[in-house]
């Protein structure tokens, strides 16, 4: 028996799907908010903690925790089931792990060459565009418009309207960074869409990334981790800035496309800027404040579309 599109049952089904997508988008925004705390927390680390070492420690600790939450829980059955799929699962998981590790390294390398503002704008700003190219589904005018607004707002926020002094090599690395971020997001989204458990997927990807970055951590003078303050910062970055945030991110990918997720992730620099403004005594100029407003409006529009 067919169901009329305007019947209560059909309308309830549509409402449930919209509610699920909205809930997933909120989860991704919360994950981005936790990512946005990583930079301010890193400022509390000992001076001997380099950005490369801290980023490596973050992924090693967070990835190990994510994998342990899967391997030593009731989800281990789902993990075994995913791994038994052979190349159909192994290839995407390996690709996701490599992209997750490369994302961290290329971002820090681009920051060293061309500065934080430009590296952040190019890497995070290009990720939604790369995600759009990688997806096989039409994204629609609303995604295009809100993404354009969010990217523009991010650029104004991070650079204050100043784009001079860009190093071509640094910009190229930042673009590659944006591509790898979009790639591992799309890989995770596809596996989850195919029925894989979201936490199993994320635990496997970042468990692999942790293995890849462990040599980087060990080669980068990790003595700062023995300091009480350093250990506390590393534990926060691993447990909250990575493990907890990616649990939320994975849950959001159940009902949110990878392309939309990369756009919503632009909330990360906004949260970092607000923390700097409110707690660290930093100041934002008029252009940066305008960018913050544009970014906020774009993300809210993406999460709460106009009702028809």
mmCIF file of C-alpha atoms in Angstrom:
data_model
loop_
_atom_site.group_PDB
_atom_site.id
_atom_site.type_symbol
_atom_site.label_atom_id
_atom_site.label_comp_id
_atom_site.label_asym_id
_atom_site.label_seq_id
_atom_site.Cartn_x
_atom_site.Cartn_y
_atom_site.Cartn_z
ATOM 1 C CA UNK A 1 0.000 0.000 0.000
ATOM 2 C CA UNK A 2 1.437 3.358 -1.001
ATOM 3 C CA UNK A 3 1.714 6.242 1.416
ATOM 4 C CA UNK A 4 0.566 9.683 0.311
ATOM 5 C CA UNK A 5 3.425 12.221 0.467
ATOM 6 C CA UNK A 6 1.259 14.557 2.548
ATOM 7 C CA UNK A 7 -0.006 11.861 4.931
ATOM 8 C CA UNK A 8 0.894 12.065 8.652
ATOM 9 C CA UNK A 9 3.116 8.981 8.343
ATOM 10 C CA UNK A 10 5.080 10.445 5.417
ATOM 11 C CA UNK A 11 5.417 13.831 7.098
ATOM 12 C CA UNK A 12 6.584 12.146 10.306
ATOM 13 C CA UNK A 13 9.209 10.172 8.364
ATOM 14 C CA UNK A 14 10.506 13.310 6.669
ATOM 15 C CA UNK A 15 10.615 15.116 10.008
ATOM 16 C CA UNK A 16 12.552 12.230 11.574
ATOM 17 C CA UNK A 17 15.126 12.265 8.766
ATOM 18 C CA UNK A 18 15.564 16.028 9.088
ATOM 19 C CA UNK A 19 15.917 15.682 12.851
ATOM 20 C CA UNK A 20 18.567 13.003 12.385
ATOM 21 C CA UNK A 21 20.540 15.150 9.945
ATOM 22 C CA UNK A 22 20.307 18.110 12.283
ATOM 23 C CA UNK A 23 21.466 16.028 15.251
ATOM 24 C CA UNK A 24 24.404 14.739 13.191
ATOM 25 C CA UNK A 25 25.356 18.265 12.194
ATOM 26 C CA UNK A 26 25.291 19.344 15.841
ATOM 27 C CA UNK A 27 27.588 16.432 16.750
ATOM 28 C CA UNK A 28 30.066 17.569 14.097
ATOM 29 C CA UNK A 29 29.896 21.159 15.333
ATOM 30 C CA UNK A 30 30.615 19.931 18.865
ATOM 31 C CA UNK A 31 33.578 17.938 17.538
ATOM 32 C CA UNK A 32 34.886 21.033 15.757
ATOM 33 C CA UNK A 33 34.463 23.017 18.980
ATOM 34 C CA UNK A 34 36.664 20.501 20.818
ATOM 35 C CA UNK A 35 39.248 20.704 18.020
ATOM 36 C CA UNK A 36 39.188 24.475 18.466
ATOM 37 C CA UNK A 37 40.362 24.108 22.079
ATOM 38 C CA UNK A 38 43.539 22.276 21.030
ATOM 39 C CA UNK A 39 45.512 25.365 20.034
ATOM 40 C CA UNK A 40 44.802 27.349 23.219
ATOM 41 C CA UNK A 41 45.561 24.282 25.377
ATOM 42 C CA UNK A 42 48.850 23.735 23.535
ATOM 43 C CA UNK A 43 49.983 27.198 24.712
ATOM 44 C CA UNK A 44 50.045 25.727 28.236
ATOM 45 C CA UNK A 45 52.613 23.056 27.296
ATOM 46 C CA UNK A 46 56.293 23.362 28.275
ATOM 47 C CA UNK A 47 58.463 25.412 25.932
ATOM 48 C CA UNK A 48 60.302 22.255 24.872
ATOM 49 C CA UNK A 49 57.133 20.859 23.266
ATOM 50 C CA UNK A 50 57.345 21.575 19.543
ATOM 51 C CA UNK A 51 54.162 21.722 17.431
ATOM 52 C CA UNK A 52 55.232 18.589 15.523
ATOM 53 C CA UNK A 53 55.848 16.657 18.726
ATOM 54 C CA UNK A 54 52.573 17.830 20.264
ATOM 55 C CA UNK A 55 50.558 16.959 17.156
ATOM 56 C CA UNK A 56 52.187 13.528 17.004
ATOM 57 C CA UNK A 57 51.495 12.902 20.700
ATOM 58 C CA UNK A 58 47.890 13.988 20.180
ATOM 59 C CA UNK A 59 47.293 11.460 17.403
ATOM 60 C CA UNK A 60 49.312 8.651 19.020
ATOM 61 C CA UNK A 61 47.484 8.949 22.353
ATOM 62 C CA UNK A 62 44.082 9.755 20.865
ATOM 63 C CA UNK A 63 44.332 7.114 18.156
ATOM 64 C CA UNK A 64 45.392 4.451 20.642
ATOM 65 C CA UNK A 65 42.488 5.381 22.909
ATOM 66 C CA UNK A 66 39.978 5.330 20.033
ATOM 67 C CA UNK A 67 41.187 1.897 18.939
ATOM 68 C CA UNK A 68 41.170 0.567 22.521
ATOM 69 C CA UNK A 69 37.555 1.737 22.976
ATOM 70 C CA UNK A 70 36.664 -0.470 20.021
ATOM 71 C CA UNK A 71 39.009 -3.446 20.490
ATOM 72 C CA UNK A 72 38.257 -3.956 24.197
ATOM 73 C CA UNK A 73 34.510 -3.383 24.167
ATOM 74 C CA UNK A 74 31.386 -4.967 22.730
ATOM 75 C CA UNK A 75 32.328 -3.377 19.392
ATOM 76 C CA UNK A 76 35.209 -5.796 18.868
ATOM 77 C CA UNK A 77 32.784 -8.119 17.062
ATOM 78 C CA UNK A 78 31.965 -5.331 14.626
ATOM 79 C CA UNK A 79 35.706 -4.647 14.262
ATOM 80 C CA UNK A 80 36.392 -8.262 13.355
ATOM 81 C CA UNK A 81 33.494 -8.211 10.929
ATOM 82 C CA UNK A 82 34.853 -5.099 9.205
ATOM 83 C CA UNK A 83 38.376 -6.482 8.942
ATOM 84 C CA UNK A 84 37.074 -9.783 7.531
ATOM 85 C CA UNK A 85 35.728 -7.921 4.505
ATOM 86 C CA UNK A 86 39.222 -8.048 3.034
ATOM 87 C CA UNK A 87 40.383 -5.465 0.526
ATOM 88 C CA UNK A 88 36.929 -3.889 0.432
ATOM 89 C CA UNK A 89 37.580 -2.614 3.976
ATOM 90 C CA UNK A 90 41.355 -2.744 4.261
ATOM 91 C CA UNK A 91 42.100 -0.411 1.362
ATOM 92 C CA UNK A 92 39.816 2.413 2.596
ATOM 93 C CA UNK A 93 41.065 2.016 6.171
ATOM 94 C CA UNK A 94 44.725 2.176 5.133
ATOM 95 C CA UNK A 95 43.996 5.173 2.907
ATOM 96 C CA UNK A 96 42.166 6.882 5.772
ATOM 97 C CA UNK A 97 45.022 6.206 8.207
ATOM 98 C CA UNK A 98 47.637 7.551 5.790
ATOM 99 C CA UNK A 99 45.564 10.665 5.041
ATOM 100 C CA UNK A 100 44.895 11.242 8.759
ATOM 101 C CA UNK A 101 48.613 11.120 9.542
ATOM 102 C CA UNK A 102 49.670 13.166 6.499
ATOM 103 C CA UNK A 103 47.082 15.821 7.347
ATOM 104 C CA UNK A 104 48.799 16.538 10.658
ATOM 105 C CA UNK A 105 52.309 16.654 9.178
ATOM 106 C CA UNK A 106 51.488 18.768 6.107
ATOM 107 C CA UNK A 107 49.519 21.281 8.162
ATOM 108 C CA UNK A 108 52.416 21.902 10.525
ATOM 109 C CA UNK A 109 54.859 22.067 7.602
ATOM 110 C CA UNK A 110 52.679 24.638 5.842
ATOM 111 C CA UNK A 111 52.448 26.701 9.040
ATOM 112 C CA UNK A 112 56.249 26.743 9.249
ATOM 113 C CA UNK A 113 56.540 28.023 5.674
ATOM 114 C CA UNK A 114 53.686 30.481 5.313
ATOM 115 C CA UNK A 115 52.315 31.211 8.792
ATOM 116 C CA UNK A 116 49.304 30.122 10.828
ATOM 117 C CA UNK A 117 46.695 32.390 9.236
ATOM 118 C CA UNK A 118 47.332 31.540 5.594
ATOM 119 C CA UNK A 119 47.940 27.846 6.289
ATOM 120 C CA UNK A 120 44.685 27.578 8.231
ATOM 121 C CA UNK A 121 42.638 29.488 5.662
ATOM 122 C CA UNK A 122 43.980 27.492 2.711
ATOM 123 C CA UNK A 123 43.837 24.042 4.340
ATOM 124 C CA UNK A 124 40.464 24.315 6.070
ATOM 125 C CA UNK A 125 39.006 26.539 3.366
ATOM 126 C CA UNK A 126 39.957 24.175 0.541
ATOM 127 C CA UNK A 127 38.741 21.015 2.306
ATOM 128 C CA UNK A 128 35.014 21.544 1.516
ATOM 129 C CA UNK A 129 35.853 22.165 -2.133
ATOM 130 C CA UNK A 130 37.911 18.957 -2.297
ATOM 131 C CA UNK A 131 35.103 17.081 -0.538
ATOM 132 C CA UNK A 132 32.682 18.362 -3.146
ATOM 133 C CA UNK A 133 34.936 17.077 -5.922
ATOM 134 C CA UNK A 134 35.316 13.684 -4.225
ATOM 135 C CA UNK A 135 31.629 13.101 -3.569
ATOM 136 C CA UNK A 136 29.497 11.368 -6.165
ATOM 137 C CA UNK A 137 26.261 13.088 -5.199
ATOM 138 C CA UNK A 138 24.864 16.487 -6.087
ATOM 139 C CA UNK A 139 25.402 18.939 -3.280
ATOM 140 C CA UNK A 140 22.827 21.551 -4.189
ATOM 141 C CA UNK A 141 22.771 25.321 -4.141
ATOM 142 C CA UNK A 142 22.372 25.643 -0.364
ATOM 143 C CA UNK A 143 25.578 23.673 0.305
ATOM 144 C CA UNK A 144 27.450 25.723 -2.300
ATOM 145 C CA UNK A 145 26.205 29.059 -0.935
ATOM 146 C CA UNK A 146 26.767 28.276 2.739
ATOM 147 C CA UNK A 147 30.171 26.745 2.045
ATOM 148 C CA UNK A 148 31.253 29.811 0.080
ATOM 149 C CA UNK A 149 30.096 32.037 2.945
ATOM 150 C CA UNK A 150 31.822 29.886 5.562
ATOM 151 C CA UNK A 151 35.107 29.817 3.634
ATOM 152 C CA UNK A 152 34.990 33.588 3.129
ATOM 153 C CA UNK A 153 34.243 34.116 6.812
ATOM 154 C CA UNK A 154 37.103 31.815 7.791
ATOM 155 C CA UNK A 155 39.476 33.756 5.527
ATOM 156 C CA UNK A 156 38.439 37.096 7.035
ATOM 157 C CA UNK A 157 38.652 35.735 10.568
ATOM 158 C CA UNK A 158 42.090 34.159 10.269
ATOM 159 C CA UNK A 159 43.849 36.663 8.056
ATOM 160 C CA UNK A 160 42.074 39.888 8.955
ATOM 161 C CA UNK A 161 41.976 40.640 5.255
ATOM 162 C CA UNK A 162 45.765 40.468 4.847
ATOM 163 C CA UNK A 163 46.949 37.817 2.419
ATOM 164 C CA UNK A 164 50.426 39.127 1.722
ATOM 165 C CA UNK A 165 53.597 37.170 2.355
ATOM 166 C CA UNK A 166 52.217 33.830 1.189
ATOM 167 C CA UNK A 167 54.915 31.283 0.434
ATOM 168 C CA UNK A 168 54.041 29.218 -2.701
ATOM 169 C CA UNK A 169 55.456 26.027 -1.193
ATOM 170 C CA UNK A 170 53.550 26.587 2.026
ATOM 171 C CA UNK A 171 50.319 27.241 0.136
ATOM 172 C CA UNK A 172 50.846 24.050 -1.908
ATOM 173 C CA UNK A 173 51.344 22.041 1.278
ATOM 174 C CA UNK A 174 48.231 23.635 2.813
ATOM 175 C CA UNK A 175 46.219 22.654 -0.264
ATOM 176 C CA UNK A 176 47.491 19.086 0.027
ATOM 177 C CA UNK A 177 46.592 19.211 3.711
ATOM 178 C CA UNK A 178 43.022 20.241 2.811
ATOM 179 C CA UNK A 179 42.824 17.394 0.310
ATOM 180 C CA UNK A 180 43.975 14.754 2.810
ATOM 181 C CA UNK A 181 41.520 16.050 5.436
ATOM 182 C CA UNK A 182 38.666 15.832 2.932
ATOM 183 C CA UNK A 183 39.860 12.403 1.784
ATOM 184 C CA UNK A 184 39.867 10.714 5.197
ATOM 185 C CA UNK A 185 36.524 12.315 6.024
ATOM 186 C CA UNK A 186 35.014 10.974 2.802
ATOM 187 C CA UNK A 187 36.561 7.523 3.386
ATOM 188 C CA UNK A 188 35.058 7.342 6.865
ATOM 189 C CA UNK A 189 31.678 8.596 5.622
ATOM 190 C CA UNK A 190 31.551 5.999 2.832
ATOM 191 C CA UNK A 191 32.377 3.110 5.174
ATOM 192 C CA UNK A 192 29.714 4.270 7.642
ATOM 193 C CA UNK A 193 27.167 4.658 4.831
ATOM 194 C CA UNK A 194 27.896 1.037 3.836
ATOM 195 C CA UNK A 195 26.847 -0.109 7.310
ATOM 196 C CA UNK A 196 30.109 -0.167 9.265
ATOM 197 C CA UNK A 197 29.960 0.918 12.916
ATOM 198 C CA UNK A 198 30.979 4.586 13.111
ATOM 199 C CA UNK A 199 33.270 4.208 16.134
ATOM 200 C CA UNK A 200 34.876 1.093 14.647
ATOM 201 C CA UNK A 201 35.685 3.026 11.479
ATOM 202 C CA UNK A 202 37.162 5.997 13.320
ATOM 203 C CA UNK A 203 39.048 3.815 15.799
ATOM 204 C CA UNK A 204 40.586 1.806 12.963
ATOM 205 C CA UNK A 205 41.588 4.877 10.937
ATOM 206 C CA UNK A 206 43.165 6.747 13.831
ATOM 207 C CA UNK A 207 44.647 3.624 15.341
ATOM 208 C CA UNK A 208 46.509 3.242 12.054
ATOM 209 C CA UNK A 209 47.455 6.931 12.041
ATOM 210 C CA UNK A 210 48.841 6.511 15.566
ATOM 211 C CA UNK A 211 51.119 3.689 14.387
ATOM 212 C CA UNK A 212 52.365 5.841 11.503
ATOM 213 C CA UNK A 213 53.100 8.874 13.717
ATOM 214 C CA UNK A 214 54.696 6.988 16.626
ATOM 215 C CA UNK A 215 58.179 7.124 14.990
ATOM 216 C CA UNK A 216 57.709 10.864 14.447
ATOM 217 C CA UNK A 217 56.904 11.321 18.129
ATOM 218 C CA UNK A 218 59.867 9.255 19.298
ATOM 219 C CA UNK A 219 62.255 11.083 16.950
ATOM 220 C CA UNK A 220 61.079 14.515 18.075
ATOM 221 C CA UNK A 221 62.477 14.741 21.636
ATOM 222 C CA UNK A 222 59.349 13.679 23.558
ATOM 223 C CA UNK A 223 60.945 14.425 26.943
ATOM 224 C CA UNK A 224 58.353 17.152 27.575
ATOM 225 C CA UNK A 225 55.792 14.376 28.148
ATOM 226 C CA UNK A 226 57.571 13.514 31.424
ATOM 227 C CA UNK A 227 56.764 16.965 32.794
ATOM 228 C CA UNK A 228 53.517 17.062 34.809
ATOM 229 C CA UNK A 229 52.167 20.003 32.842
ATOM 230 C CA UNK A 230 53.267 18.463 29.563
ATOM 231 C CA UNK A 231 51.625 15.157 30.409
ATOM 232 C CA UNK A 232 48.390 16.944 31.334
ATOM 233 C CA UNK A 233 48.360 18.856 28.041
ATOM 234 C CA UNK A 234 49.093 15.685 26.055
ATOM 235 C CA UNK A 235 46.337 13.778 27.860
ATOM 236 C CA UNK A 236 43.842 16.529 27.091
ATOM 237 C CA UNK A 237 44.862 16.712 23.432
ATOM 238 C CA UNK A 238 44.652 12.938 23.105
ATOM 239 C CA UNK A 239 41.567 12.160 25.189
ATOM 240 C CA UNK A 240 39.413 15.239 24.541
ATOM 241 C CA UNK A 241 40.879 16.947 21.474
ATOM 242 C CA UNK A 242 41.095 13.671 19.547
ATOM 243 C CA UNK A 243 39.276 10.670 21.075
ATOM 244 C CA UNK A 244 36.131 12.388 22.373
ATOM 245 C CA UNK A 245 35.904 14.742 19.404
ATOM 246 C CA UNK A 246 36.203 11.962 16.834
ATOM 247 C CA UNK A 247 33.564 9.873 18.629
ATOM 248 C CA UNK A 248 31.229 12.835 18.065
ATOM 249 C CA UNK A 249 32.492 13.325 14.512
ATOM 250 C CA UNK A 250 31.921 9.662 13.654
ATOM 251 C CA UNK A 251 28.424 9.717 15.125
ATOM 252 C CA UNK A 252 27.645 12.822 13.096
ATOM 253 C CA UNK A 253 28.750 11.091 9.897
ATOM 254 C CA UNK A 254 25.896 8.593 10.296
ATOM 255 C CA UNK A 255 23.445 11.212 9.037
ATOM 256 C CA UNK A 256 25.683 13.949 7.594
ATOM 257 C CA UNK A 257 27.505 13.752 4.281
ATOM 258 C CA UNK A 258 31.290 14.034 4.203
ATOM 259 C CA UNK A 259 31.050 17.223 2.132
ATOM 260 C CA UNK A 260 28.758 18.895 4.670
ATOM 261 C CA UNK A 261 30.939 17.660 7.546
ATOM 262 C CA UNK A 262 34.020 19.378 6.107
ATOM 263 C CA UNK A 263 32.106 22.653 5.876
ATOM 264 C CA UNK A 264 30.826 22.367 9.458
ATOM 265 C CA UNK A 265 34.419 21.728 10.583
ATOM 266 C CA UNK A 266 35.168 25.364 9.767
ATOM 267 C CA UNK A 267 33.733 26.084 13.223
ATOM 268 C CA UNK A 268 37.122 25.006 14.616
ATOM 269 C CA UNK A 269 38.989 28.309 13.973
ATOM 270 C CA UNK A 270 35.962 30.261 15.165
ATOM 271 C CA UNK A 271 36.018 28.505 18.532
ATOM 272 C CA UNK A 272 39.775 29.005 18.824
ATOM 273 C CA UNK A 273 39.340 32.711 18.074
ATOM 274 C CA UNK A 274 36.585 33.098 20.665
ATOM 275 C CA UNK A 275 38.690 31.369 23.332
ATOM 276 C CA UNK A 276 41.590 33.653 22.501
ATOM 277 C CA UNK A 277 39.314 36.680 22.675
ATOM 278 C CA UNK A 278 37.521 35.801 25.921
ATOM 279 C CA UNK A 279 40.114 33.869 27.945
ATOM 280 C CA UNK A 280 43.533 34.772 26.564
ATOM 281 C CA UNK A 281 43.095 38.517 26.187
ATOM 282 C CA UNK A 282 43.578 38.531 22.418
ATOM 283 C CA UNK A 283 41.963 41.177 20.217
ATOM 284 C CA UNK A 284 40.095 40.891 16.933
ATOM 285 C CA UNK A 285 39.831 43.744 14.447
ATOM 286 C CA UNK A 286 36.697 44.764 12.612
ATOM 287 C CA UNK A 287 37.447 42.602 9.569
ATOM 288 C CA UNK A 288 38.070 39.530 11.710
ATOM 289 C CA UNK A 289 34.868 40.132 13.695
ATOM 290 C CA UNK A 290 32.935 40.457 10.436
ATOM 291 C CA UNK A 291 34.447 37.168 9.288
ATOM 292 C CA UNK A 292 33.433 35.517 12.565
ATOM 293 C CA UNK A 293 29.866 36.711 12.062
ATOM 294 C CA UNK A 294 29.730 35.541 8.437
ATOM 295 C CA UNK A 295 31.126 32.158 9.398
ATOM 296 C CA UNK A 296 28.584 31.758 12.209
ATOM 297 C CA UNK A 297 25.629 32.709 9.985
ATOM 298 C CA UNK A 298 26.758 30.304 7.248
ATOM 299 C CA UNK A 299 27.148 27.355 9.625
ATOM 300 C CA UNK A 300 23.813 28.014 11.337
ATOM 301 C CA UNK A 301 22.136 28.188 7.929
ATOM 302 C CA UNK A 302 23.685 24.856 6.972
ATOM 303 C CA UNK A 303 22.477 23.192 10.186
ATOM 304 C CA UNK A 304 19.042 24.830 10.275
ATOM 305 C CA UNK A 305 17.835 25.250 6.687
ATOM 306 C CA UNK A 306 14.740 27.268 5.915
ATOM 307 C CA UNK A 307 11.554 25.215 6.271
ATOM 308 C CA UNK A 308 9.528 24.710 3.112
#
